[in-house]
Short mmCIF file of C-alpha atoms and ligand atoms in Angstrom, two decimals:
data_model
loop_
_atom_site.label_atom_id
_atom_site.label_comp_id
_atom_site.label_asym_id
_atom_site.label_seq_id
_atom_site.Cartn_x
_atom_site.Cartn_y
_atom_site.Cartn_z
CA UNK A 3 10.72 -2.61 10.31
CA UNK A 4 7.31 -1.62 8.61
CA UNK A 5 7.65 1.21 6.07
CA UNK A 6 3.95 1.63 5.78
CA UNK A 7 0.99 0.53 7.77
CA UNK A 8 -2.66 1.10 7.09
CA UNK A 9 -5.22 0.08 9.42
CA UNK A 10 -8.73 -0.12 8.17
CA UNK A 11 -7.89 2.15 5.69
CA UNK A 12 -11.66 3.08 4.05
CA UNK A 13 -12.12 5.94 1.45
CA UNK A 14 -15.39 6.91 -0.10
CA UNK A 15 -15.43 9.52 -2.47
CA UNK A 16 -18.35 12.26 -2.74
CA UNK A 17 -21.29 10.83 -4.60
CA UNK A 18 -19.98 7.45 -4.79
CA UNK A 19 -22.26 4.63 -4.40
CA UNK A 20 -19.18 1.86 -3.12
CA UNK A 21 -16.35 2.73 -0.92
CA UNK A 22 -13.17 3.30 -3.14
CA UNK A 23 -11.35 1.70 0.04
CA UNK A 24 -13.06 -0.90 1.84
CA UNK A 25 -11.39 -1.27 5.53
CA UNK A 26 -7.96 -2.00 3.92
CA UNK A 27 -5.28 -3.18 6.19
CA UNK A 28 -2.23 -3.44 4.85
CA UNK A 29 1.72 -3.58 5.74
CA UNK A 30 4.83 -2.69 3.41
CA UNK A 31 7.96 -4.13 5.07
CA UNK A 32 11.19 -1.38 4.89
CA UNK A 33 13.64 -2.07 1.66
CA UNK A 34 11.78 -4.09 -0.05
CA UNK A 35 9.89 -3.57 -3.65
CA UNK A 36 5.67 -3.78 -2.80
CA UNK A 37 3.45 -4.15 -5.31
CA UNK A 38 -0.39 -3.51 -5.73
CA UNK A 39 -2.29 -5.29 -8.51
CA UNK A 40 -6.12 -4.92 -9.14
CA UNK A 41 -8.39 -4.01 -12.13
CA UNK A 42 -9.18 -0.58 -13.64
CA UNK A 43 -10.57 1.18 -10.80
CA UNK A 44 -9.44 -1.53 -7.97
CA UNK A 45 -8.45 1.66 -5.44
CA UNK A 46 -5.08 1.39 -5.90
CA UNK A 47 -4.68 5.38 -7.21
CA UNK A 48 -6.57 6.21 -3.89
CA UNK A 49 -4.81 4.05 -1.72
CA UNK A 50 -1.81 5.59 -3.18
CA UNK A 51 -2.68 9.33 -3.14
CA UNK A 52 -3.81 8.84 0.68
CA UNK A 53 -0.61 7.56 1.61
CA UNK A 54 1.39 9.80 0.05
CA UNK A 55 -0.67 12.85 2.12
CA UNK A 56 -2.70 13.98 -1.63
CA UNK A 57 -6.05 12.95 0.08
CA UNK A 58 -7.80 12.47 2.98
CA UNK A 59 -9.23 9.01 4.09
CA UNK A 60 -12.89 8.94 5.47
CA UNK A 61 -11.64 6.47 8.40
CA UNK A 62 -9.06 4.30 9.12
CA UNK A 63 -4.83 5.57 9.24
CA UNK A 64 -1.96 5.07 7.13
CA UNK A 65 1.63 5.39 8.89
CA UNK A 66 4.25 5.72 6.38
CA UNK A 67 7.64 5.75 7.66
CA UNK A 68 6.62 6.13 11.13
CA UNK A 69 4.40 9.08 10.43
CA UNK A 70 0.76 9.48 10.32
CA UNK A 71 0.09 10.46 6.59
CA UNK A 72 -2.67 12.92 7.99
CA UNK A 73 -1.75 14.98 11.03
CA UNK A 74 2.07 14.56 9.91
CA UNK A 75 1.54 15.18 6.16
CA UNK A 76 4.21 17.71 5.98
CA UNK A 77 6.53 16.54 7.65
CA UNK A 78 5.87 13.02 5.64
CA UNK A 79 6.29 14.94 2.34
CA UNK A 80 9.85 15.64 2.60
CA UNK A 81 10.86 12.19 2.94
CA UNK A 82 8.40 10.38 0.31
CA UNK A 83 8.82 10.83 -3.58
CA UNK A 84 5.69 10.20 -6.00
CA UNK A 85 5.34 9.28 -9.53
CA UNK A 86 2.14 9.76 -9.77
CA UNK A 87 -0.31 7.83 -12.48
CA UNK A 88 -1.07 10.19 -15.76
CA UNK A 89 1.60 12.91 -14.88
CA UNK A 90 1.89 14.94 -17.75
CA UNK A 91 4.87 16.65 -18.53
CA UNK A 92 4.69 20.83 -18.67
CA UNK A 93 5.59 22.88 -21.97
CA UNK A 94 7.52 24.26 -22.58
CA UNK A 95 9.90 22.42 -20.55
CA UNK A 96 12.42 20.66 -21.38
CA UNK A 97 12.93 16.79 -19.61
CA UNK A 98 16.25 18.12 -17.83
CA UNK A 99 14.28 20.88 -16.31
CA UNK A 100 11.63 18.74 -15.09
CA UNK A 101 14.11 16.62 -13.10
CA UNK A 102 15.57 19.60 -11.73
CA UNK A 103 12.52 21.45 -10.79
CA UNK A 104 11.61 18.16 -8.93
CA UNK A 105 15.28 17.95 -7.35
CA UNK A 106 15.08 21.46 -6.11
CA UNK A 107 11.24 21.30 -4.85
CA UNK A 108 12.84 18.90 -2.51
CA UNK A 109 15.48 21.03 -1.71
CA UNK A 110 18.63 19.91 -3.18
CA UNK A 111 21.26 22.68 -3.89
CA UNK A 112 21.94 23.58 -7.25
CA UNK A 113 25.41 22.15 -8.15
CA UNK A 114 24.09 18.85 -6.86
CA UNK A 115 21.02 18.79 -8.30
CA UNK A 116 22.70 19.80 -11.68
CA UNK A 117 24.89 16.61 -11.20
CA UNK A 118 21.94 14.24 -10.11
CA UNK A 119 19.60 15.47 -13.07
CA UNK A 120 22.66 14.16 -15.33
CA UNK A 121 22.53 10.94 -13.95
CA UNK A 122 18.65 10.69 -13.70
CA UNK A 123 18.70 11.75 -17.41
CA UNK A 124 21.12 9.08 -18.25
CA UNK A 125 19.16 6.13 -15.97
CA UNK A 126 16.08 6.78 -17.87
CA UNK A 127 18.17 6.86 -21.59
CA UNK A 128 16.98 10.88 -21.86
CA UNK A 129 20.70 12.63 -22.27
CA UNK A 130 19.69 12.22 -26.01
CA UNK A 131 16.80 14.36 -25.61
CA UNK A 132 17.47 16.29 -22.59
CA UNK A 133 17.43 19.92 -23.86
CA UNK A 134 14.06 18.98 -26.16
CA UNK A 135 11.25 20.63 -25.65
CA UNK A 136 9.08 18.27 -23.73
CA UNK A 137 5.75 18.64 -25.76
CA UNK A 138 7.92 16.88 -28.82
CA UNK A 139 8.85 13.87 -27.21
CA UNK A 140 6.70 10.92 -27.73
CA UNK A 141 4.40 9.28 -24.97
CA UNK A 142 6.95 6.99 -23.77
CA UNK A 143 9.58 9.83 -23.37
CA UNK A 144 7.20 11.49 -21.68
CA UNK A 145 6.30 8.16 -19.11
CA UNK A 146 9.94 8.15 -18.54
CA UNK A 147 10.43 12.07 -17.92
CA UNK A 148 7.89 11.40 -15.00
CA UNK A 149 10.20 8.10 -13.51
CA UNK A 150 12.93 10.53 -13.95
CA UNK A 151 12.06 12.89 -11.79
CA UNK A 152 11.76 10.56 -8.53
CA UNK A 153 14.72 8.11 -9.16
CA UNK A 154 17.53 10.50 -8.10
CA UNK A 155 15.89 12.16 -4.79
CA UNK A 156 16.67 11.52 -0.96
CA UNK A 157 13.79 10.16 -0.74
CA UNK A 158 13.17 7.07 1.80
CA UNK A 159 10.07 5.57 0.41
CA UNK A 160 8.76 5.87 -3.30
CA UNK A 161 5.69 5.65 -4.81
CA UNK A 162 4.85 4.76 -8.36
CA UNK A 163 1.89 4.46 -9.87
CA UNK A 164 2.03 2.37 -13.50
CA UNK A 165 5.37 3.72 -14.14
CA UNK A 166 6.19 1.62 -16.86
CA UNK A 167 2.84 2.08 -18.58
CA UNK A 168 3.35 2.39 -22.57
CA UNK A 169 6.73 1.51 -22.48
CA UNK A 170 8.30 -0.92 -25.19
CA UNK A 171 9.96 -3.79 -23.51
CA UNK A 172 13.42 -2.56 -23.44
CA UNK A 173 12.61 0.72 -21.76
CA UNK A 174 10.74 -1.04 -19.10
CA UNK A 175 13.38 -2.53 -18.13
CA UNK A 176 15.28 0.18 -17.34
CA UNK A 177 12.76 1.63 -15.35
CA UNK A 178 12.84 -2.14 -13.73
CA UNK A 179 16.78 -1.77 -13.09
CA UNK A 180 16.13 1.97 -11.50
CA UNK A 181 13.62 0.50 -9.02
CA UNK A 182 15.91 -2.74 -8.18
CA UNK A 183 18.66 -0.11 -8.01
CA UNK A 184 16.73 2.34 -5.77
CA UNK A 185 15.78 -0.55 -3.49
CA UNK A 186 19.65 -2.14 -2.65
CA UNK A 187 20.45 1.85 -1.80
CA UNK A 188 17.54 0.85 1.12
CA UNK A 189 14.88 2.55 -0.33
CA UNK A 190 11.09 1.13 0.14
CA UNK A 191 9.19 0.88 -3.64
CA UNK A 192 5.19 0.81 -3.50
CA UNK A 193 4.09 0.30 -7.32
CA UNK A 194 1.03 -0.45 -9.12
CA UNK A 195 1.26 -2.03 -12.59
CA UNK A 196 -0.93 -4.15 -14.46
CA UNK A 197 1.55 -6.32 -15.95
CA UNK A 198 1.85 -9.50 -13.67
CA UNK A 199 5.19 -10.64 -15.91
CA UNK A 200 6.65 -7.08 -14.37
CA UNK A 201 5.32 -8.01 -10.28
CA UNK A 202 6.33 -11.25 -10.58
CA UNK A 203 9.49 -9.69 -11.82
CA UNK A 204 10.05 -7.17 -8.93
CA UNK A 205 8.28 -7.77 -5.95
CA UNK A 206 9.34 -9.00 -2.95
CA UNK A 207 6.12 -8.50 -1.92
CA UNK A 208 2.32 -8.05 -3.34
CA UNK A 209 -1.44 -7.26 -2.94
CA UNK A 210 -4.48 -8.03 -5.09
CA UNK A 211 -7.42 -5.82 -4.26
CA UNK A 212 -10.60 -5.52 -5.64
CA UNK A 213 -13.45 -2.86 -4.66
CA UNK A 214 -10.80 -1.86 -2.27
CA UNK A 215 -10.69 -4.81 -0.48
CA UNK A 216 -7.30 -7.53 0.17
CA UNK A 217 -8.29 -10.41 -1.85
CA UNK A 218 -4.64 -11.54 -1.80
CA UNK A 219 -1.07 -10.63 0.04
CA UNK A 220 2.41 -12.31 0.36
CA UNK A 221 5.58 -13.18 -1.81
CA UNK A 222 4.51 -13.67 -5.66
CA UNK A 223 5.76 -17.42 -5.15
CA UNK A 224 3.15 -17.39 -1.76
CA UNK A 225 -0.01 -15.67 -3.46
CA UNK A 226 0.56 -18.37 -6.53
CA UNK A 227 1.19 -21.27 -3.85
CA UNK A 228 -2.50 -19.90 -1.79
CA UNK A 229 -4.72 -21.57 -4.77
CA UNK A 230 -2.97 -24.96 -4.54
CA UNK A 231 -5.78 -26.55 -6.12
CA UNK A 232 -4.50 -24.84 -9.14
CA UNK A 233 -0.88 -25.24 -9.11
CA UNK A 234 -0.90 -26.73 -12.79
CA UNK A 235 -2.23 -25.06 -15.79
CA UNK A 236 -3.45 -27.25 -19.33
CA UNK A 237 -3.79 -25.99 -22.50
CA UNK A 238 -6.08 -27.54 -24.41
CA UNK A 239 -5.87 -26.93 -28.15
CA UNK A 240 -8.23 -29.23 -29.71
CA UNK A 241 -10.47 -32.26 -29.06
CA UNK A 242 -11.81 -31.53 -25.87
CA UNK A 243 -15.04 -29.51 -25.49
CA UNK A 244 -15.56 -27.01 -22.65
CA UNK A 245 -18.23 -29.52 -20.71
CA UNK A 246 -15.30 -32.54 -20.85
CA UNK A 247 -12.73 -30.41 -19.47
CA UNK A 248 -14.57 -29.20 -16.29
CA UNK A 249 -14.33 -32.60 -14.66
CA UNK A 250 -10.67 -31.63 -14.74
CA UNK A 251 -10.31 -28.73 -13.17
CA UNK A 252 -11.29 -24.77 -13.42
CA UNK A 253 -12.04 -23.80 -17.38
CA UNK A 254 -10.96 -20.42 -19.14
CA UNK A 255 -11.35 -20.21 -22.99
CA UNK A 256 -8.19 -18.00 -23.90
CA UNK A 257 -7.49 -17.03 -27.93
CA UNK A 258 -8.75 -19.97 -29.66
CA UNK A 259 -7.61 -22.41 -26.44
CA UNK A 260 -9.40 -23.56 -23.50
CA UNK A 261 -7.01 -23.19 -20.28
CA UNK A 262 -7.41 -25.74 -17.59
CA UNK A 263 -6.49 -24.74 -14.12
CA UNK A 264 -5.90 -27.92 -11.81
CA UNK A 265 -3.54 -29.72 -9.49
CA UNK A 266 -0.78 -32.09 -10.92
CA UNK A 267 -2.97 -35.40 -10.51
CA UNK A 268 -5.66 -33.46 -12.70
CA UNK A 269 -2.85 -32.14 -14.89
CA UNK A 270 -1.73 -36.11 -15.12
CA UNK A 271 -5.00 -37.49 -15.75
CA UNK A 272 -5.99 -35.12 -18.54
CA UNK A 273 -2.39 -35.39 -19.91
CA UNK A 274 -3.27 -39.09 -20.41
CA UNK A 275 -6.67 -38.72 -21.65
CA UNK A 276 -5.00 -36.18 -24.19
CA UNK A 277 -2.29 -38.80 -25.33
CA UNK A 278 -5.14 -41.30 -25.97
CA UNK A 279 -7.17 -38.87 -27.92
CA UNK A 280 -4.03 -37.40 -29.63
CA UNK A 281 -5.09 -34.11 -28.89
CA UNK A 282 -2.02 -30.96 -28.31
CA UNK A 283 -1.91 -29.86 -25.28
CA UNK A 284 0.61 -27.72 -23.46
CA UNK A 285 1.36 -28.28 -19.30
CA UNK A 286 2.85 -25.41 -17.15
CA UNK A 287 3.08 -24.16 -14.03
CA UNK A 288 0.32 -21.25 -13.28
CA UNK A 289 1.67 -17.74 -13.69
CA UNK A 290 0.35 -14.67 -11.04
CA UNK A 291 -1.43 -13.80 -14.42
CA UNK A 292 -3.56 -16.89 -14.22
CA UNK A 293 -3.48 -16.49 -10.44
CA UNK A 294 -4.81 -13.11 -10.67
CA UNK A 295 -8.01 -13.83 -13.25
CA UNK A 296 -8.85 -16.67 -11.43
CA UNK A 297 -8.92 -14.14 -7.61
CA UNK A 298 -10.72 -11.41 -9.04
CA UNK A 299 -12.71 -13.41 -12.02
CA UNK A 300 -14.15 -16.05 -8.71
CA UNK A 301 -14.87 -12.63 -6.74
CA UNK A 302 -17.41 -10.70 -9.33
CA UNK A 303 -18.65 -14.55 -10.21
CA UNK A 304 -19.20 -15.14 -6.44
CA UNK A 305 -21.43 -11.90 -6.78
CA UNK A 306 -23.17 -11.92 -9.51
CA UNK A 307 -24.56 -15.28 -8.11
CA UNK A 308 -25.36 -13.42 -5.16
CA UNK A 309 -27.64 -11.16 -7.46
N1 LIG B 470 -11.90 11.90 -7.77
C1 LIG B 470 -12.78 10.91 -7.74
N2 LIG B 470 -14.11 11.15 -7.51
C2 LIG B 470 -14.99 10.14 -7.46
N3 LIG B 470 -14.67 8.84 -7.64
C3 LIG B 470 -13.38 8.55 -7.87
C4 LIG B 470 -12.37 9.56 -7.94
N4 LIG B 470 -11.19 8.97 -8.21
C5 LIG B 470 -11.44 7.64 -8.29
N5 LIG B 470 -12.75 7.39 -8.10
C6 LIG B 470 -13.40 6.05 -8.07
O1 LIG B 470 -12.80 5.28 -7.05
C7 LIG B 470 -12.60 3.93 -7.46
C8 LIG B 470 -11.14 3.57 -7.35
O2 LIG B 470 -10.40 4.32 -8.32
P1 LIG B 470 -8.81 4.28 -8.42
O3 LIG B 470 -8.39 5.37 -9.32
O4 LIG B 470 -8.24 4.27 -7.04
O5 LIG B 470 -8.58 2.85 -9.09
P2 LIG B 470 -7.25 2.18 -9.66
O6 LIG B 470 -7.13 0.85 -8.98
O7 LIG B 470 -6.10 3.09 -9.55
O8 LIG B 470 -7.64 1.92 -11.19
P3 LIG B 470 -6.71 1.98 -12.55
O9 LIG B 470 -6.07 0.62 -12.64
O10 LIG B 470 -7.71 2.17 -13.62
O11 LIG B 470 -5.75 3.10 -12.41
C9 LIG B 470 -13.18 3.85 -8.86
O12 LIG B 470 -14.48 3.36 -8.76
C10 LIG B 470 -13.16 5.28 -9.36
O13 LIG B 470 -14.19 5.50 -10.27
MG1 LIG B 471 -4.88 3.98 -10.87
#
């Protein structure tokens, strides 16, 4: 069953030269963990707040758990949770009476919403902290105060936008076990994150979009398979220049390195060519990082030759 569907989805805001959503189609199977990846101002905050009823498209639909997200946007909002991207938490409150105002909003009675708010608390490593007043906490406190409030709700479907943004690498994993946790209850996730290590991680599912457009869609392991031409990435750390190492496949310079993305008989050939030149290079399998550089780096180059 489809949890979300959005059907030539376009937004363009007032006084915007480009559409922030380009005729976006898109489909979010139920249970599962969806994620959106896409540079700094990609459309994924749009996409998000349209879906979740926050803003109106300029054409297209979104159906989100059956219902339109426009002429059923209250009925929609009882059944959706958001996290939304640069919450800020509100003094003088403390982080146990954010999670409750959020668990009442929604309108959970107050004994069990007292119990939940415990729990929530202790999922997001706040009981420490619980009674503080929020304004002393530090940024990631704060990050988690916000994933706090939507990981104990009824909830069928919920969104998060960069919920795991500034945390240290512990704490974002226990933001990673909520959502994994949320998702075997039968919830549906949609998240955004720029950290490909963390989709790769999650999804069972993901988009790249740029300019509000698809660029890519499937299972990590599918979207990595798609550029099979570059199945195989080559670090080069010396004794090659740039010009040599084109002949072998696609050329990034990285830190001090030059990457080569290419297939395994290019990966074989240079490896050899390396061995007779003794140079140090490193062979790998490409990551959705290198995936995703090489999608939306070839769509702006594709472009700008177009200029
Ligand atoms: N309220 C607004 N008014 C006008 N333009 C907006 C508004 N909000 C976003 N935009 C523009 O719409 C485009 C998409 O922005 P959006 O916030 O959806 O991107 P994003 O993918 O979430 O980026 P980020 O990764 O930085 O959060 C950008 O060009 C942005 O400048
Ligand atoms: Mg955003």
């Amino acid at each position: 069953m489809k949890a979300l569907e959005a059907q030539q989805l376009s937004k363009t805001y007032r006084k915007a030269k480009a559409p922030a959503l380009d005729s976006l189609d898109l489909e979010i199977e139920s249970g599962q963990i969806f994620t959106m990846l896409g540079r700094n101002g990609a459309g994924k905050t749009t996409f998000l707040r349209i879906a979740s009823t926050q803003l109106l498209p300029t054409s297209g639909s979104v159906t989100v758990l059956g219902l339109d997200a426009v002429k059923e946007a209250k009925e929609l909002r009882r059944r959706i949770a958001i996290a939304p991207q640069e919450a800020e938490t509100i003094y003088p409150l403390t982080p146990r009476d954010h999670v409750l105002l959020s668990l009442r909003m929604r309108g959970v009675e107050k004994h069990e919403a007292d119990r939940r708010a415990k729990l929530a608390l202790e999922d997001l490593e706040l009981a420490e902290v619980a009674d503080t007043n929020s304004d002393w906490l530090s940024g990631g406190l704060k990050q988690r105060v916000i994933v706090a409030m939507v990981v104990r709700t009824d909830a069928d479907l919920v969104f998060l936008d960069e919920p795991t943004i500034g945390l240290d690498p512990v704490n974002r994993r226990k933001v990673w076990e909520q959502l994994t946790r949320l998702k075997k209850a039968g919830k549906t996730i949609v998240l955004t994150t720029h950290y490909m290590d963390e989709a790769e991680a999650l999804s069972d599912n993901l988009v790249i979009i740029n300019k509000g457009k698809v660029m890519a869609a499937g299972t990590p392991q599918s979207v990595k398979a798609a550029v099979t031409n570059r199945s195989t990435r080559v670090d080069v750390m010396d004794r090659f220049s740039k010009s040599e190492l084109a002949e072998y496949g696609h050329v990034v310079a990285i830190a001090g390195k030059l990457r080569v993305l290419t297939d395994a008989d290019g990966a074989r050939r240079l490896g050899d060519e390396a061995v007779a030149r003794n140079a140090t290079i490193a062979i790998a399998p490409v990551t959705l990082d290198d995936v995703f550089v090489d999608i939306v780096g070839e769509a702006e180059k594709d472009e700008d030759d177009a200029d």
